[in-house]
Coordinates of N, CA and C in Angstrom, one line a residue:
M17 N -18.5 17.5 17.6 CA -17.4 18.5 17.5 C -18.1 19.9 17.2
D18 N -17.7 20.8 18.0 CA -18.3 22.2 17.8 C -17.4 23.0 16.9
E19 N -17.8 24.2 16.6 CA -17.1 25.0 15.6 C -15.7 25.5 16.1
Q20 N -15.6 25.7 17.4 CA -14.4 26.2 18.0 C -13.3 25.1 17.9
A21 N -13.7 23.9 18.2 CA -12.8 22.7 18.2 C -12.3 22.5 16.7
L22 N -13.2 22.6 15.8 CA -12.8 22.5 14.4 C -11.9 23.6 13.9
R23 N -12.2 24.8 14.3 CA -11.3 25.9 14.0 C -9.9 25.7 14.6
S24 N -9.8 25.2 15.8 CA -8.5 24.9 16.5 C -7.7 23.9 15.7
M25 N -8.4 22.8 15.2 CA -7.8 21.8 14.5 C -7.2 22.3 13.1
V26 N -8.0 23.2 12.5 CA -7.6 23.8 11.2 C -6.4 24.7 11.4
R27 N -6.4 25.5 12.5 CA -5.2 26.3 12.8 C -4.0 25.5 13.0
E28 N -4.1 24.4 13.8 CA -2.9 23.6 14.1 C -2.4 22.9 12.8
A29 N -3.3 22.5 11.9 CA -2.9 21.9 10.7 C -2.1 22.9 9.8
V30 N -2.7 24.1 9.7 CA -2.1 25.1 8.9 C -0.7 25.5 9.5
A31 N -0.6 25.6 10.8 CA 0.6 26.0 11.4 C 1.7 24.9 11.2
R32 N 1.3 23.6 11.2 CA 2.3 22.6 10.9 C 2.8 22.7 9.5
H33 N 2.0 23.1 8.5 CA 2.5 23.2 7.2 C 3.3 24.4 6.9
L34 N 3.1 25.5 7.7 CA 3.8 26.7 7.5 C 5.2 26.8 8.2
V35 N 5.5 25.9 9.1 CA 6.7 26.1 9.9 C 7.9 25.6 9.2
G36 N 7.9 24.8 8.2 CA 9.0 24.5 7.4 C 9.6 23.1 7.7
P37 N 10.6 22.6 7.0 CA 11.1 21.3 7.1 C 11.8 21.0 8.4
A38 N 12.4 22.0 9.1 CA 13.1 21.7 10.3 C 12.1 21.3 11.4
A39 N 11.0 22.0 11.5 CA 10.0 21.7 12.5 C 9.3 20.4 12.1
A40 N 9.2 20.1 10.9 CA 8.5 18.9 10.4 C 9.3 17.7 10.8
A41 N 10.6 17.8 10.8 CA 11.5 16.7 11.3 C 11.3 16.4 12.7
A42 N 10.9 17.4 13.5 CA 10.7 17.2 14.9 C 9.4 16.4 15.2
H43 N 8.5 16.5 14.2 CA 7.2 15.8 14.3 C 7.1 14.8 13.2
P44 N 7.8 13.6 13.3 CA 7.8 12.6 12.2 C 6.4 12.1 11.9
Q45 N 6.2 11.8 10.6 CA 4.9 11.3 10.1 C 5.1 9.8 9.8
P46 N 4.1 9.0 9.8 CA 4.2 7.6 9.5 C 4.7 7.4 8.0
L47 N 5.4 6.3 7.8 CA 5.9 6.0 6.4 C 4.8 5.6 5.5
T48 N 4.9 6.0 4.3 CA 3.9 5.5 3.3 C 4.7 4.6 2.3
F49 N 4.2 3.4 2.2 CA 4.8 2.4 1.3 C 4.2 2.5 -0.1
L50 N 5.1 2.5 -1.1 CA 4.6 2.6 -2.5 C 4.2 1.2 -3.0
A51 N 4.7 0.1 -2.4 CA 4.3 -1.2 -2.8 C 4.2 -2.1 -1.5
H52 N 3.3 -3.0 -1.5 CA 3.1 -3.9 -0.4 C 3.7 -5.2 -0.7
S53 N 4.3 -5.9 0.3 CA 4.9 -7.2 0.1 C 4.0 -8.2 -0.4
S54 N 2.7 -8.1 -0.2 CA 1.8 -9.1 -0.8 C 1.7 -9.0 -2.3
H55 N 2.2 -7.9 -2.9 CA 2.1 -7.8 -4.3 C 3.4 -8.3 -5.0
Y56 N 4.3 -8.8 -4.2 CA 5.5 -9.4 -4.8 C 5.2 -10.7 -5.6
R57 N 5.8 -10.8 -6.7 CA 5.6 -12.0 -7.6 C 7.0 -12.7 -7.7
Y58 N 7.0 -14.0 -7.5 CA 8.1 -14.9 -7.6 C 8.5 -15.1 -9.0
G59 N 9.7 -15.3 -9.3 CA 10.2 -15.5 -10.7 C 10.1 -17.0 -11.0
L60 N 9.0 -17.5 -11.5 CA 8.9 -18.9 -11.9 C 9.1 -19.0 -13.4
P61 N 9.6 -20.1 -14.0 CA 9.7 -20.2 -15.4 C 8.4 -20.3 -16.1
E62 N 8.3 -19.7 -17.3 CA 7.1 -19.7 -18.1 C 6.6 -21.1 -18.4
S63 N 5.3 -21.3 -18.3 CA 4.8 -22.7 -18.6 C 3.6 -22.6 -19.5
D64 N 3.6 -23.4 -20.5 CA 2.4 -23.5 -21.4 C 1.7 -24.8 -21.1
G65 N 2.1 -25.5 -20.0 CA 1.5 -26.8 -19.6 C 0.4 -26.6 -18.6
P66 N 0.2 -27.6 -17.7 CA -0.9 -27.5 -16.8 C -0.6 -26.4 -15.7
C67 N -1.7 -25.9 -15.1 CA -1.6 -25.0 -14.0 C -1.0 -25.6 -12.8
L68 N -0.1 -24.9 -12.1 CA 0.5 -25.5 -10.9 C -0.5 -25.6 -9.7
I69 N -1.5 -24.7 -9.7 CA -2.4 -24.7 -8.6 C -3.5 -25.7 -8.9
E70 N -4.0 -25.8 -10.2 CA -5.1 -26.7 -10.5 C -4.7 -27.4 -11.8
P71 N -4.0 -28.6 -11.6 CA -3.4 -29.3 -12.8 C -4.3 -29.7 -13.9
S72 N -5.6 -29.8 -13.6 CA -6.5 -30.3 -14.6 C -6.9 -29.2 -15.6
V73 N -6.4 -27.9 -15.4 CA -6.6 -26.8 -16.2 C -5.3 -26.3 -16.8
R74 N -5.3 -25.9 -18.1 CA -4.1 -25.4 -18.7 C -3.7 -24.0 -18.1
C75 N -2.4 -23.8 -18.0 CA -1.9 -22.5 -17.5 C -2.4 -21.3 -18.3
N76 N -3.0 -20.3 -17.7 CA -3.5 -19.1 -18.4 C -2.7 -17.9 -18.0
H77 N -1.6 -18.1 -17.2 CA -0.6 -17.0 -16.8 C -1.3 -16.0 -15.9
C78 N -2.2 -16.4 -15.0 CA -2.8 -15.5 -14.1 C -1.9 -14.9 -13.0
G79 N -0.8 -15.7 -12.7 CA 0.1 -15.2 -11.7 C -0.2 -15.6 -10.3
Y80 N -1.2 -16.4 -10.1 CA -1.6 -16.8 -8.7 C -0.5 -17.6 -8.1
C81 N 0.2 -18.5 -8.9 CA 1.2 -19.4 -8.4 C 2.5 -18.6 -8.1
E82 N 2.6 -17.4 -8.6 CA 3.8 -16.6 -8.5 C 3.7 -15.6 -7.3
S83 N 2.5 -15.6 -6.6 CA 2.3 -14.7 -5.5 C 1.7 -15.5 -4.3
H84 N 1.4 -14.8 -3.3 CA 0.7 -15.4 -2.2 C -0.8 -15.5 -2.4
G85 N -1.2 -15.1 -3.6 CA -2.7 -15.2 -3.9 C -3.5 -14.1 -3.4
H86 N -2.9 -12.9 -3.1 CA -3.7 -11.8 -2.7 C -4.0 -10.9 -3.8

């Protein structure tokens, strides 16, 4: 990328920010999610017994069984 192409990109970016909300609506931006579905945790009852994933181990409330494990 040469200097002229870079200057052109900077001018376009500045112009997009200076035109205001009406023009910004004409050029929609992708949505940004604040939370991803993989972070959802299911509501399971509290257990002080064996782990649901590995029954030979006592539950240490890690939350792995309440999610998809991500």
